[in-house]
GROMACS .gro file of C-alpha atoms in nm:
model
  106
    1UNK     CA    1  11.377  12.142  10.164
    2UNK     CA    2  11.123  12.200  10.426
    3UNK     CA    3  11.242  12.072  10.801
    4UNK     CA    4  11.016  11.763  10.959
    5UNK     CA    5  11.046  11.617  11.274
    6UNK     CA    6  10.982  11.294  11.067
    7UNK     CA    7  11.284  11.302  10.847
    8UNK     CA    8  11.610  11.321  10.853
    9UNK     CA    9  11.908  11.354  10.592
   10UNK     CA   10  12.184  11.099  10.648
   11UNK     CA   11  12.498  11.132  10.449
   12UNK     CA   12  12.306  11.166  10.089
   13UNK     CA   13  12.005  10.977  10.217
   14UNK     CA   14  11.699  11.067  10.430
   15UNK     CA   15  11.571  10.827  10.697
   16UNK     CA   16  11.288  10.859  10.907
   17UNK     CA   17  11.409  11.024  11.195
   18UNK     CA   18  11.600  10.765  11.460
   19UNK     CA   19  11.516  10.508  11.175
   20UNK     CA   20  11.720  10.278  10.970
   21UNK     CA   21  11.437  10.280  10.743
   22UNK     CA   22  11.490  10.500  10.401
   23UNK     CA   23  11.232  10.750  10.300
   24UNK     CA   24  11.313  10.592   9.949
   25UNK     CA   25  11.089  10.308  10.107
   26UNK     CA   26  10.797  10.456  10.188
   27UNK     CA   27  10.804  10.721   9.892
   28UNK     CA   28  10.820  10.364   9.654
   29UNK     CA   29  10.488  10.177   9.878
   30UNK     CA   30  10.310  10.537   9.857
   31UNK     CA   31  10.338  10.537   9.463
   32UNK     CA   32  10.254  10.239   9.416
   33UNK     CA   33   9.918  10.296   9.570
   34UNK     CA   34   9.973  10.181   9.922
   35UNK     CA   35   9.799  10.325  10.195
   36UNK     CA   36   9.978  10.534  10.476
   37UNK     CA   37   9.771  10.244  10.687
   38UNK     CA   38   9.897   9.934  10.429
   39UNK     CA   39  10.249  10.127  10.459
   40UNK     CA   40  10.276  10.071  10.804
   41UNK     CA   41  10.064   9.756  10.875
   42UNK     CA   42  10.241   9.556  10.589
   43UNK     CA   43  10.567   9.719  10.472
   44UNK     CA   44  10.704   9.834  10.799
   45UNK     CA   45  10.522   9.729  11.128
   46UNK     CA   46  10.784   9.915  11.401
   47UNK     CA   47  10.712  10.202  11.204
   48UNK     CA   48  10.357  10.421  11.414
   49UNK     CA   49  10.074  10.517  11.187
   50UNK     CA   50  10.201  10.879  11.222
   51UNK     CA   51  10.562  10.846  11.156
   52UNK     CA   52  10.437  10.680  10.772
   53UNK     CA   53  10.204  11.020  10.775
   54UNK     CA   54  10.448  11.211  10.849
   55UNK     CA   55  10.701  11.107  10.545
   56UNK     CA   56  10.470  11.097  10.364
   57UNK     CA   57  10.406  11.427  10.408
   58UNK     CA   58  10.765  11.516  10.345
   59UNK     CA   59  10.781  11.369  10.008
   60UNK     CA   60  10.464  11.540   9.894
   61UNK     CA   61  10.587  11.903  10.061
   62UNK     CA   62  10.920  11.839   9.888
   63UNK     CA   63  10.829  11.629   9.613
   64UNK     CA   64  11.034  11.763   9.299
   65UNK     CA   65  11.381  11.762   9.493
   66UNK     CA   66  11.282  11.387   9.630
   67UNK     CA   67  11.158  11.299   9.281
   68UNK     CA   68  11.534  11.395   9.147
   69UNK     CA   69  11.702  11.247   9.469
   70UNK     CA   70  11.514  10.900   9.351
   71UNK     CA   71  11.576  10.947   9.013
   72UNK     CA   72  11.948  11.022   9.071
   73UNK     CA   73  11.957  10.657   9.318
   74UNK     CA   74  11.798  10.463   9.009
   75UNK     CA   75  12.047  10.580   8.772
   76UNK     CA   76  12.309  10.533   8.973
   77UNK     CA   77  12.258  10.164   9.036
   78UNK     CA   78  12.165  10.117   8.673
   79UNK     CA   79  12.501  10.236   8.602
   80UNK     CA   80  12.638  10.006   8.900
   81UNK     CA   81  12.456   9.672   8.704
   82UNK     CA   82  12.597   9.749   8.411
   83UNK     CA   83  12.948   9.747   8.548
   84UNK     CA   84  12.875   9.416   8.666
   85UNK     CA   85  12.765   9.310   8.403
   86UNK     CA   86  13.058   9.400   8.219
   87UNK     CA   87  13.283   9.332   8.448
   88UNK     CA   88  13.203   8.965   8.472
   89UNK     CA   89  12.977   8.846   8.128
   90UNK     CA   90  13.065   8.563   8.115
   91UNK     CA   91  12.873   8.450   8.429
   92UNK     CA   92  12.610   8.683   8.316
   93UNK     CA   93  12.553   8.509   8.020
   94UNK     CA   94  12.580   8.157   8.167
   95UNK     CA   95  12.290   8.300   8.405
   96UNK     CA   96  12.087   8.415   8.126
   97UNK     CA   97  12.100   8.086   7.941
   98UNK     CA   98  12.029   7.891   8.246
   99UNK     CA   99  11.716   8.140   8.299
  100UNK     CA  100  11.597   8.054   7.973
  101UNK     CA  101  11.701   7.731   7.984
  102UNK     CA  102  11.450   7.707   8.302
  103UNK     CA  103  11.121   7.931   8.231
  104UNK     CA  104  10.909   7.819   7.985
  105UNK     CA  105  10.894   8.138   7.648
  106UNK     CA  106  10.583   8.277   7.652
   0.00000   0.00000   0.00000
């Protein structure tokens, strides 16, 4: 991938750099039609105009190995639910009754 002062890879993640913030984040706000300005105004105040810009411009420089990075993380926890699931369904189904139990069917 291409180096930014921006971004940084932690362990199998990437931060902004000096950051606790995942570039997962602001790669999520950005497709979901957020503005770089939205991004930082509403999603992550600390975070300077040019630091959103700047990941931004990370994912979109390196956007097919971030694309599988993200799609490799969703899958992952999928799989992770489903062991819970499993693990304890029981509970899970007491939870699902109780959800339709509570919200009116459509």
């Amino acid at each position: 991938m291409k180096p930014s002062p921006y971004v940084e890879l932690r362990g199998e993640g990437w931060y902004l750099a000096g950051e606790r913030i995942s570039v997962d984040s602001i790669i999520y706000s950005f497709r979901d039609g957020l503005s770089p300005e939205a991004i930082s105004r509403e999603c992550f105040p600390r975070l300077t105009l040019e630091q959103v810009y700047g990941a931004i411009t990370f994912y979109l420089a390196n956007r097919t190995e971030l694309d599988a990075y993200l799609e490799k993380g969703e899958a992952e926890a999928e799989e992770w639910r489903a062991a819970q699931r499993a693990k304890d369904s029981a509970f899970v189904e007491k939870m699902a009754r109780a959800r339709r139990e509570l919200l009116p069917t459509p």
